[in-house]
DNA sequence: TGTACATCAGTGAACGCGCGTTCACTGATGTAC
DNA sequence: TGTACATCAGTGAACGCGCGTTCACTGATGTAC
């Protein structure tokens, strides 16, 4: 698979290559589904450069994958908060945020998986790789939204944090199983979504909303 | 890492090596966490044989991993059904089965992950690898147990299948996230378990049970 | 305006490695007579 | 009971491959004077 050679960057535009490398790595990851298949040489081939050129922008192969993960998580956070902020009612904020989460996982299943599964933030082999602040903030956003529902009287929950954990787990499991087991007779998408979000957030029926 | 050489099998006991290979592969998988690290040579090293010896028992490297997956799933199914069958009340059957599922995932997280994530039964590259009958039967066991709860009047659900899907997704998500994100401030184990099972199966409070 | 030159954005060849797989083989084990 | 031999359970060396990484390099681009 030979890619078209790319034009050499002009002076001072060396950072453009960095973005190209990241984009190629993300594509490669999404196509192969395996972090280990995102090889330095494969990335270079896709970008249209020689392999050593990558070392001007990343210290080693791992750093590329780390950067892809950081990018992906930032994108996920933006998708969630943007969707939630567009709504005003607590119930709709919660549902919109969760829907955005699932949409990201559905549209880029392998990139999603990498973020949550392959790159264990507490990987024993990589102690420096800690759970990013972005992750904490994103989860906190879910907790806050559940709390909004409680305060708004549309959730009978008494523990926003505990419910947020259950919702996150259920959404994550649904997203990964659904994209992985394509032959399973999945019920309509909305139905399972409703069961998970409404049920685990202890939402009262929608009709009761002011 | 040199392993102790093993004794040569006596005649007619060639199949014992097959079992040793499988056990070594399963261990290796559990330790490394990556299917791709279960190399033919690494397995051979661990068993204490030369690499080519494996070809007497498996046609290629992939076949070893496939066999590990089949073994693991059979084990998981047995764990679930055994736990559920030991109970008589529908509520306890459901809870015991789900608890056994989570226990398996907790004790052998990487083997569990391989079964549900890495080895997509509908992998486009391996069309012959279909979702085994064992998988269908195991999920059906969950559906049946939820139905038992409905029939026994301790669940207000009207759709055992749909609820089983949600429960499976939530358990799977909880299992994988919890074993992967060790730094997260997880609530007590039982609490999340209760939220997921009782909530998604629409169980009535335990006190109402006859 | 012309030109020497420093710098930048890369390249090409090479290294050692572990891998899956093949091939021809070996030596202990059991069996036929 | 003794022995020739077929079979079984493996082995050791070798292959070609793609990998991450290193090294010395090149040639276009911009700039100082």
Short mmCIF file of C-alpha atoms (C1' of nucleotides) in Angstrom, two decimals:
data_model
loop_
_atom_site.label_atom_id
_atom_site.label_comp_id
_atom_site.label_asym_id
_atom_site.label_seq_id
_atom_site.Cartn_x
_atom_site.Cartn_y
_atom_site.Cartn_z
CA UNK A 1 0.00 0.00 0.00
CA UNK A 2 1.86 3.02 -1.23
CA UNK A 3 0.47 6.38 -0.29
CA UNK A 4 0.93 9.46 -2.39
CA UNK A 5 4.04 11.28 -1.36
CA UNK A 6 3.27 14.46 0.46
CA UNK A 7 4.79 17.84 -0.18
CA UNK A 8 7.59 18.91 2.05
CA UNK A 9 6.52 21.51 4.56
CA UNK A 10 7.90 24.97 4.22
CA UNK A 11 10.12 26.32 6.90
CA UNK A 12 8.44 27.00 10.19
CA UNK A 13 5.59 24.68 9.33
CA UNK A 14 7.17 21.59 10.79
CA UNK A 15 4.38 21.27 13.32
CA UNK A 16 1.95 20.55 10.51
CA UNK A 17 3.56 17.15 10.19
CA UNK A 18 2.79 16.46 13.82
CA UNK A 19 -0.90 16.89 13.16
CA UNK A 20 -0.69 14.69 10.08
CA UNK A 21 1.01 11.98 12.08
CA UNK A 22 -1.65 12.10 14.76
CA UNK A 23 -4.46 11.96 12.22
CA UNK A 24 -2.87 9.01 10.43
CA UNK A 25 -2.37 7.18 13.71
CA UNK A 26 -5.99 7.75 14.70
CA UNK A 27 -7.22 6.43 11.36
CA UNK A 28 -4.95 3.43 11.56
CA UNK A 29 -6.16 2.67 15.04
CA UNK A 30 -9.78 2.92 14.02
CA UNK A 31 -9.20 0.61 11.05
CA UNK A 32 -7.11 -2.06 12.68
CA UNK A 33 -8.70 -1.96 16.11
CA UNK A 34 -5.44 -2.79 17.78
CA UNK A 35 -3.02 -0.41 19.38
CA UNK A 36 -0.17 -2.72 18.47
CA UNK A 37 -0.99 -2.43 14.80
CA UNK A 38 -0.36 1.30 14.98
CA UNK A 39 3.30 0.83 14.17
CA UNK A 40 5.70 3.64 13.57
CA UNK A 41 6.32 2.44 10.07
CA UNK A 42 2.64 2.04 9.25
CA UNK A 43 1.94 5.56 10.43
CA UNK A 44 4.84 6.88 8.35
CA UNK A 45 3.60 5.02 5.28
CA UNK A 46 0.16 6.51 5.65
CA UNK A 47 1.44 10.03 6.10
CA UNK A 48 3.77 9.58 3.16
CA UNK A 49 7.05 10.19 4.98
CA UNK A 50 9.96 8.05 6.00
CA UNK A 51 9.83 6.40 9.40
CA UNK A 52 12.65 8.37 11.05
CA UNK A 53 10.88 11.65 10.30
CA UNK A 54 8.47 10.88 13.09
CA UNK A 55 11.22 11.26 15.68
CA UNK A 56 11.27 14.98 15.12
CA UNK A 57 7.80 15.13 16.67
CA UNK A 58 7.47 12.15 19.01
CA UNK A 59 10.12 10.55 21.19
CA UNK A 60 8.91 7.02 20.47
CA UNK A 61 6.02 4.98 19.20
CA UNK A 62 4.19 4.97 22.52
CA UNK A 63 4.05 8.73 22.55
CA UNK A 64 2.02 8.72 19.37
CA UNK A 65 -0.59 6.42 20.83
CA UNK A 66 -0.68 8.43 24.03
CA UNK A 67 -1.34 11.57 22.02
CA UNK A 68 -4.12 9.86 20.07
CA UNK A 69 -5.74 8.88 23.35
CA UNK A 70 -5.50 12.38 24.77
CA UNK A 71 -7.00 13.82 21.61
CA UNK A 72 -9.81 11.31 21.62
CA UNK A 73 -10.72 11.95 25.22
CA UNK A 74 -10.72 15.69 24.74
CA UNK A 75 -13.03 15.21 21.78
CA UNK A 76 -15.32 12.99 23.81
CA UNK A 77 -15.51 15.53 26.60
CA UNK A 78 -16.35 18.32 24.20
CA UNK A 79 -19.06 16.22 22.55
CA UNK A 80 -20.68 15.50 25.91
CA UNK A 81 -20.57 18.97 27.37
CA UNK A 82 -21.64 20.63 24.14
CA UNK A 83 -24.66 18.36 23.86
CA UNK A 84 -25.62 18.83 27.50
CA UNK A 85 -25.15 22.59 27.46
CA UNK A 86 -27.50 22.87 24.51
CA UNK A 87 -30.36 21.72 26.72
CA UNK A 88 -31.98 23.53 29.59
CA UNK A 89 -34.08 20.91 31.39
CA UNK A 90 -32.08 18.62 33.69
CA UNK A 91 -33.64 15.51 32.20
CA UNK A 92 -32.69 16.59 28.69
CA UNK A 93 -29.21 17.59 29.77
CA UNK A 94 -28.63 14.14 31.20
CA UNK A 95 -30.07 12.33 28.22
CA UNK A 96 -28.22 14.51 25.71
CA UNK A 97 -24.88 13.99 27.42
CA UNK A 98 -25.32 10.24 27.62
CA UNK A 99 -26.48 10.11 24.02
CA UNK A 100 -23.39 12.03 22.93
CA UNK A 101 -21.23 9.57 24.83
CA UNK A 102 -22.81 6.62 23.08
CA UNK A 103 -22.65 8.36 19.71
CA UNK A 104 -18.91 8.85 20.06
CA UNK A 105 -18.49 5.18 20.98
CA UNK A 106 -20.64 4.08 18.06
CA UNK A 107 -18.99 6.24 15.43
CA UNK A 108 -15.40 5.53 16.43
CA UNK A 109 -15.61 2.26 18.31
CA UNK A 110 -11.94 1.44 18.27
CA UNK A 111 -10.79 4.87 19.25
CA UNK A 112 -13.33 4.75 22.07
CA UNK A 113 -12.10 1.37 23.21
CA UNK A 114 -8.51 2.47 23.22
CA UNK A 115 -9.36 5.34 25.53
CA UNK A 116 -11.08 3.19 28.10
CA UNK A 117 -9.57 -0.21 27.78
CA UNK A 118 -6.17 -0.46 26.25
CA UNK A 119 -4.65 2.59 27.85
CA UNK A 120 -5.16 1.78 31.45
CA UNK A 121 -4.32 5.02 33.23
CA UNK A 122 -2.85 2.99 36.04
CA UNK A 123 -0.97 0.56 33.90
CA UNK A 124 1.77 -0.89 36.08
CA UNK A 125 4.24 -0.63 33.23
CA UNK A 126 3.62 3.08 32.82
CA UNK A 127 3.30 4.65 36.25
CA UNK A 128 3.67 8.11 34.77
CA UNK A 129 0.44 7.73 32.89
CA UNK A 130 -2.08 8.98 35.39
CA UNK A 131 -5.76 9.46 35.02
CA UNK A 132 -5.93 12.83 33.32
CA UNK A 133 -7.73 15.77 34.81
CA UNK A 134 -9.96 15.72 31.75
CA UNK A 135 -11.28 12.33 32.73
CA UNK A 136 -12.13 13.40 36.21
CA UNK A 137 -13.85 16.52 34.96
CA UNK A 138 -15.89 14.60 32.46
CA UNK A 139 -17.12 12.13 35.02
CA UNK A 140 -17.86 14.97 37.42
CA UNK A 141 -20.01 16.51 34.72
CA UNK A 142 -22.17 13.39 34.79
CA UNK A 143 -22.39 13.48 38.57
CA UNK A 144 -23.40 17.16 38.45
CA UNK A 145 -26.06 16.48 35.88
CA UNK A 146 -27.58 13.68 37.94
CA UNK A 147 -27.55 16.05 40.91
CA UNK A 148 -29.39 18.61 38.79
CA UNK A 149 -32.09 16.01 38.21
CA UNK A 150 -32.33 15.33 41.94
CA UNK A 151 -32.49 19.03 42.78
CA UNK A 152 -35.04 19.51 40.04
CA UNK A 153 -37.24 16.87 41.61
CA UNK A 154 -37.25 14.55 38.62
CA UNK A 155 -35.00 11.91 40.18
CA UNK A 156 -35.70 9.94 43.33
CA UNK A 157 -32.01 9.18 43.72
CA UNK A 158 -30.22 9.99 46.94
CA UNK A 159 -26.68 9.41 45.70
CA UNK A 160 -25.69 11.21 42.54
CA UNK A 161 -22.16 9.80 42.58
CA UNK A 162 -23.23 6.19 43.01
CA UNK A 163 -25.81 6.51 40.27
CA UNK A 164 -23.33 8.17 37.96
CA UNK A 165 -21.00 5.22 38.40
CA UNK A 166 -23.77 2.80 37.49
CA UNK A 167 -24.78 4.86 34.46
CA UNK A 168 -21.21 5.15 33.24
CA UNK A 169 -20.68 1.41 33.62
CA UNK A 170 -23.89 0.58 31.80
CA UNK A 171 -23.24 2.99 28.95
CA UNK A 172 -19.71 1.71 28.58
CA UNK A 173 -20.78 -1.90 28.57
CA UNK A 174 -23.56 -1.27 26.13
CA UNK A 175 -21.28 0.67 23.78
CA UNK A 176 -18.53 -1.92 23.71
CA UNK A 177 -20.77 -4.97 23.52
CA UNK A 178 -22.95 -3.49 20.85
CA UNK A 179 -20.07 -2.55 18.59
CA UNK A 180 -18.33 -5.85 19.20
CA UNK A 181 -21.15 -8.36 18.95
CA UNK A 182 -22.74 -7.37 15.70
CA UNK A 183 -24.62 -10.64 15.31
CA UNK A 184 -26.53 -10.32 18.56
CA UNK A 185 -30.25 -9.53 18.21
CA UNK A 186 -30.00 -6.14 19.87
CA UNK A 187 -33.28 -4.44 20.76
CA UNK A 188 -33.91 -0.97 19.28
CA UNK A 189 -31.23 1.44 20.31
CA UNK A 190 -33.52 3.90 22.10
CA UNK A 191 -35.12 1.21 24.21
CA UNK A 192 -31.93 0.10 25.90
CA UNK A 193 -30.78 3.69 26.23
CA UNK A 194 -33.97 4.56 28.10
CA UNK A 195 -33.71 1.57 30.38
CA UNK A 196 -30.17 2.46 31.33
CA UNK A 197 -30.45 6.22 31.78
CA UNK A 198 -33.96 6.53 33.17
CA UNK A 199 -33.64 3.43 35.29
CA UNK A 200 -30.22 3.97 36.80
CA UNK A 201 -30.72 7.72 37.35
CA UNK A 202 -34.04 6.92 39.05
CA UNK A 203 -35.86 9.40 36.85
CA UNK A 204 -39.54 9.88 37.43
CA UNK A 205 -41.81 9.47 34.38
CA UNK A 206 -41.39 12.35 31.94
CA UNK A 207 -45.02 13.42 32.30
CA UNK A 208 -44.36 14.64 35.83
CA UNK A 209 -41.90 17.24 34.61
CA UNK A 210 -42.92 20.87 35.12
CA UNK B 1 13.18 -16.40 31.43
CA UNK B 2 13.99 -20.06 31.20
CA UNK B 3 11.41 -22.49 32.43
CA UNK B 4 12.26 -25.88 33.83
CA UNK B 5 12.34 -28.45 31.08
CA UNK B 6 9.41 -30.76 31.28
CA UNK B 7 9.53 -34.50 31.06
CA UNK B 8 8.75 -36.01 27.75
CA UNK B 9 5.31 -37.60 27.67
CA UNK B 10 5.06 -41.31 27.36
CA UNK B 11 3.55 -42.81 24.29
CA UNK B 12 -0.18 -42.27 23.91
CA UNK B 13 -0.08 -39.33 26.25
CA UNK B 14 0.60 -36.77 23.58
CA UNK B 15 -2.67 -35.05 24.34
CA UNK B 16 -1.35 -34.08 27.74
CA UNK B 17 0.87 -31.57 26.03
CA UNK B 18 -2.16 -29.99 24.44
CA UNK B 19 -3.60 -29.27 27.86
CA UNK B 20 -0.27 -27.88 29.05
CA UNK B 21 -0.10 -25.57 26.04
CA UNK B 22 -3.60 -24.28 26.68
CA UNK B 23 -2.90 -23.68 30.35
CA UNK B 24 0.31 -21.82 29.55
CA UNK B 25 -1.44 -19.70 26.94
CA UNK B 26 -4.20 -18.82 29.37
CA UNK B 27 -1.66 -17.81 32.02
CA UNK B 28 0.30 -15.78 29.54
CA UNK B 29 -2.81 -14.00 28.38
CA UNK B 30 -3.85 -13.21 31.92
CA UNK B 31 -0.39 -11.82 32.71
CA UNK B 32 0.22 -9.77 29.61
CA UNK B 33 -3.33 -8.69 28.96
CA UNK B 34 -2.80 -8.72 25.25
CA UNK B 35 -3.71 -11.44 22.83
CA UNK B 36 -0.80 -10.45 20.63
CA UNK B 37 1.64 -11.14 23.41
CA UNK B 38 0.54 -14.73 23.51
CA UNK B 39 3.13 -15.72 20.95
CA UNK B 40 3.84 -19.22 19.88
CA UNK B 41 7.36 -18.97 21.16
CA UNK B 42 6.35 -17.49 24.50
CA UNK B 43 3.86 -20.29 25.05
CA UNK B 44 6.49 -22.87 24.14
CA UNK B 45 8.99 -21.30 26.53
CA UNK B 46 6.50 -21.43 29.35
CA UNK B 47 5.56 -25.04 28.72
CA UNK B 48 9.22 -25.96 28.45
CA UNK B 49 9.15 -27.30 24.90
CA UNK B 50 10.50 -26.13 21.58
CA UNK B 51 8.25 -23.94 19.46
CA UNK B 52 7.64 -26.41 16.63
CA UNK B 53 6.26 -28.96 19.07
CA UNK B 54 3.10 -26.94 19.26
CA UNK B 55 2.25 -27.73 15.68
CA UNK B 56 1.45 -31.29 16.63
CA UNK B 57 -1.53 -29.95 18.57
CA UNK B 58 -2.56 -26.68 16.96
CA UNK B 59 -2.47 -25.71 13.30
CA UNK B 60 -1.28 -22.19 14.02
CA UNK B 61 -0.97 -19.52 16.69
CA UNK B 62 -4.54 -18.29 16.27
CA UNK B 63 -5.91 -21.72 17.05
CA UNK B 64 -4.35 -21.60 20.49
CA UNK B 65 -6.02 -18.32 21.32
CA UNK B 66 -9.32 -19.57 19.95
CA UNK B 67 -9.10 -22.60 22.20
CA UNK B 68 -8.31 -20.42 25.22
CA UNK B 69 -11.41 -18.36 24.50
CA UNK B 70 -13.63 -21.41 24.13
CA UNK B 71 -12.31 -22.80 27.40
CA UNK B 72 -12.84 -19.53 29.18
CA UNK B 73 -16.38 -19.14 28.00
CA UNK B 74 -17.29 -22.68 28.95
CA UNK B 75 -15.86 -21.99 32.40
CA UNK B 76 -17.85 -18.79 32.69
CA UNK B 77 -21.07 -20.54 31.72
CA UNK B 78 -20.50 -23.27 34.28
CA UNK B 79 -19.76 -20.73 37.00
CA UNK B 80 -23.00 -18.87 36.29
CA UNK B 81 -25.32 -21.82 36.01
CA UNK B 82 -23.81 -23.60 39.00
CA UNK B 83 -24.27 -20.52 41.16
CA UNK B 84 -27.82 -19.93 39.99
CA UNK B 85 -28.86 -23.57 40.32
CA UNK B 86 -27.72 -23.58 43.93
CA UNK B 87 -30.48 -21.12 44.79
CA UNK B 88 -34.22 -21.71 44.81
CA UNK B 89 -35.77 -18.23 45.00
CA UNK B 90 -35.87 -16.36 41.65
CA UNK B 91 -34.34 -13.25 43.18
CA UNK B 92 -31.43 -15.23 44.58
CA UNK B 93 -30.96 -17.15 41.36
CA UNK B 94 -30.65 -13.90 39.46
CA UNK B 95 -28.32 -12.31 41.95
CA UNK B 96 -26.15 -15.39 42.29
CA UNK B 97 -25.75 -15.75 38.53
CA UNK B 98 -24.83 -12.10 38.10
CA UNK B 99 -22.44 -12.26 41.03
CA UNK B 100 -20.73 -15.31 39.51
CA UNK B 101 -20.36 -13.43 36.24
CA UNK B 102 -18.71 -10.50 37.96
CA UNK B 103 -16.51 -12.78 40.04
CA UNK B 104 -15.16 -14.43 36.93
CA UNK B 105 -14.44 -11.04 35.39
CA UNK B 106 -12.75 -9.84 38.56
CA UNK B 107 -10.56 -12.87 39.11
CA UNK B 108 -9.40 -13.26 35.54
CA UNK B 109 -9.89 -9.83 34.04
CA UNK B 110 -7.79 -10.35 30.96
CA UNK B 111 -9.22 -13.71 30.12
CA UNK B 112 -12.66 -12.21 30.55
CA UNK B 113 -11.83 -9.31 28.29
CA UNK B 114 -10.47 -11.56 25.59
CA UNK B 115 -13.71 -13.48 25.51
CA UNK B 116 -15.90 -10.44 25.04
CA UNK B 117 -13.72 -7.89 23.38
CA UNK B 118 -10.76 -9.14 21.47
CA UNK B 119 -12.36 -12.14 19.91
CA UNK B 120 -15.25 -10.57 18.13
CA UNK B 121 -17.37 -13.51 17.05
CA UNK B 122 -18.27 -11.64 13.90
CA UNK B 123 -14.82 -10.41 13.12
CA UNK B 124 -14.76 -9.61 9.42
CA UNK B 125 -11.34 -11.19 9.08
CA UNK B 126 -12.53 -14.49 10.51
CA UNK B 127 -15.97 -15.22 9.09
CA UNK B 128 -15.81 -18.81 10.31
CA UNK B 129 -15.72 -17.71 13.89
CA UNK B 130 -19.39 -17.52 14.75
CA UNK B 131 -21.04 -16.77 18.01
CA UNK B 132 -20.93 -20.12 19.73
CA UNK B 133 -24.02 -21.92 20.90
CA UNK B 134 -22.59 -21.67 24.41
CA UNK B 135 -22.86 -17.90 24.29
CA UNK B 136 -26.47 -17.95 23.21
CA UNK B 137 -27.36 -20.47 25.89
CA UNK B 138 -25.65 -18.46 28.58
CA UNK B 139 -27.46 -15.28 27.68
CA UNK B 140 -30.74 -17.19 27.45
CA UNK B 141 -30.13 -18.38 30.99
CA UNK B 142 -30.15 -14.75 32.10
CA UNK B 143 -33.34 -14.05 30.17
CA UNK B 144 -35.00 -17.09 31.73
CA UNK B 145 -33.97 -16.05 35.20
CA UNK B 146 -35.42 -12.57 34.73
CA UNK B 147 -38.60 -14.19 33.48
CA UNK B 148 -38.67 -16.31 36.63
CA UNK B 149 -38.61 -13.10 38.64
CA UNK B 150 -41.50 -11.69 36.61
CA UNK B 151 -43.52 -14.88 36.96
CA UNK B 152 -42.72 -14.98 40.66
CA UNK B 153 -44.13 -11.48 41.04
CA UNK B 154 -40.93 -9.90 42.30
CA UNK B 155 -40.19 -7.96 39.12
CA UNK B 156 -42.38 -5.33 37.53
CA UNK B 157 -40.65 -5.81 34.19
CA UNK B 158 -42.65 -6.58 31.08
CA UNK B 159 -39.75 -7.48 28.83
CA UNK B 160 -37.34 -10.07 30.16
CA UNK B 161 -35.19 -9.99 27.04
CA UNK B 162 -34.80 -6.22 27.00
CA UNK B 163 -33.97 -6.14 30.67
CA UNK B 164 -31.48 -8.95 30.29
CA UNK B 165 -29.69 -6.95 27.61
CA UNK B 166 -29.44 -3.94 29.90
CA UNK B 167 -28.22 -6.07 32.80
CA UNK B 168 -25.60 -7.78 30.68
CA UNK B 169 -24.37 -4.45 29.33
CA UNK B 170 -24.16 -2.93 32.79
CA UNK B 171 -22.38 -5.89 34.33
CA UNK B 172 -19.95 -6.02 31.45
CA UNK B 173 -19.23 -2.32 31.64
CA UNK B 174 -18.80 -2.41 35.38
CA UNK B 175 -16.49 -5.41 35.21
CA UNK B 176 -14.22 -3.98 32.56
CA UNK B 177 -14.09 -0.44 33.91
CA UNK B 178 -13.51 -1.54 37.45
CA UNK B 179 -10.62 -3.83 36.58
CA UNK B 180 -9.13 -1.27 34.22
CA UNK B 181 -9.43 1.97 36.18
CA UNK B 182 -7.92 0.99 39.47
CA UNK B 183 -7.41 4.58 40.57
CA UNK B 184 -11.05 5.56 40.34
CA UNK B 185 -12.85 6.03 43.68
CA UNK B 186 -15.22 3.14 43.18
CA UNK B 187 -18.08 2.86 45.62
CA UNK B 188 -18.40 -0.39 47.60
CA UNK B 189 -18.76 -3.35 45.32
CA UNK B 190 -22.14 -4.49 46.61
CA UNK B 191 -23.69 -1.08 46.22
CA UNK B 192 -23.13 -0.84 42.49
CA UNK B 193 -24.08 -4.47 42.06
CA UNK B 194 -27.42 -3.82 43.73
CA UNK B 195 -28.10 -0.73 41.67
CA UNK B 196 -27.47 -2.59 38.45
CA UNK B 197 -29.25 -5.85 39.14
CA UNK B 198 -32.18 -4.68 41.24
CA UNK B 199 -32.67 -1.53 39.18
CA UNK B 200 -32.41 -2.94 35.69
CA UNK B 201 -34.39 -6.11 36.50
CA UNK B 202 -37.10 -3.92 38.05
CA UNK B 203 -37.07 -5.97 41.21
CA UNK B 204 -39.49 -5.04 43.94
CA UNK B 205 -37.97 -4.47 47.39
CA UNK B 206 -36.82 -7.69 48.98
CA UNK B 207 -39.26 -7.36 51.88
CA UNK B 208 -42.20 -8.02 49.58
CA UNK B 209 -40.94 -11.50 48.79
CA UNK B 210 -43.13 -14.37 49.97
"C1'" DT C 1 19.94 43.11 -6.10
"C1'" DG C 2 23.19 39.07 -5.52
"C1'" DT C 3 25.20 35.60 -3.06
"C1'" DA C 4 27.20 32.88 0.80
"C1'" DC C 5 25.56 30.33 4.34
"C1'" DA C 6 22.95 28.57 8.43
"C1'" DT C 7 18.96 26.13 9.26
"C1'" DC C 8 15.16 23.35 8.70
"C1'" DA C 9 12.55 19.26 7.13
"C1'" DG C 10 13.26 15.69 6.09
"C1'" DT C 11 15.79 10.80 3.78
"C1'" DG C 12 18.16 6.04 3.10
"C1'" DA C 13 20.67 2.48 4.80
"C1'" DA C 14 21.56 -0.27 8.45
"C1'" DC C 15 21.32 -2.58 13.14
"C1'" DG C 16 19.51 -6.24 16.03
"C1'" DC C 17 15.26 -8.40 17.58
"C1'" DG C 18 11.46 -11.67 18.10
"C1'" DC C 19 8.25 -13.53 15.46
"C1'" DG C 20 5.52 -17.70 12.71
"C1'" DT C 21 6.58 -21.37 10.24
"C1'" DT C 22 9.28 -25.21 7.59
"C1'" DC C 23 12.23 -28.90 7.39
"C1'" DA C 24 14.99 -32.75 8.18
"C1'" DC C 25 16.16 -35.08 12.15
"C1'" DT C 26 16.51 -38.01 16.74
"C1'" DG C 27 16.00 -40.89 20.34
"C1'" DA C 28 13.01 -43.17 23.61
"C1'" DT C 29 8.94 -46.29 23.74
"C1'" DG C 30 6.33 -49.99 22.91
"C1'" DT C 31 5.25 -54.19 19.97
"C1'" DA C 32 5.48 -58.21 16.63
"C1'" DC C 33 7.63 -62.30 16.18
"C1'" DT D 1 12.55 -64.20 26.88
"C1'" DG D 2 15.17 -61.47 23.22
"C1'" DT D 3 15.45 -58.47 19.61
"C1'" DA D 4 14.40 -55.88 15.30
"C1'" DC D 5 11.70 -52.29 14.10
"C1'" DA D 6 7.77 -48.99 13.52
"C1'" DT D 7 6.00 -45.22 15.81
"C1'" DC D 8 5.59 -41.48 18.67
"C1'" DA D 9 6.99 -37.11 20.92
"C1'" DG D 10 9.40 -34.28 20.30
"C1'" DT D 11 14.16 -31.06 18.70
"C1'" DG D 12 17.53 -27.62 16.34
"C1'" DA D 13 18.62 -24.88 12.70
"C1'" DA D 14 17.09 -22.02 9.40
"C1'" DC D 15 14.01 -18.93 6.46
"C1'" DG D 16 12.06 -14.41 5.58
"C1'" DC D 17 9.45 -10.67 7.67
"C1'" DG D 18 8.27 -6.26 9.85
"C1'" DC D 19 9.46 -3.94 13.59
"C1'" DG D 20 11.73 0.34 16.55
"C1'" DT D 21 15.46 2.92 16.46
"C1'" DT D 22 20.25 5.01 15.12
"C1'" DC D 23 23.11 7.39 12.21
"C1'" DA D 24 25.19 10.16 8.85
"C1'" DC D 25 23.39 12.59 5.19
"C1'" DT D 26 20.92 16.02 1.71
"C1'" DG D 27 18.77 19.46 -0.49
"C1'" DA D 28 15.43 23.18 -0.40
"C1'" DT D 29 14.41 27.51 2.19
"C1'" DG D 30 15.08 31.69 4.05
"C1'" DT D 31 18.34 35.39 5.72
"C1'" DA D 32 22.54 38.44 6.64
"C1'" DC D 33 25.34 41.36 4.38
#
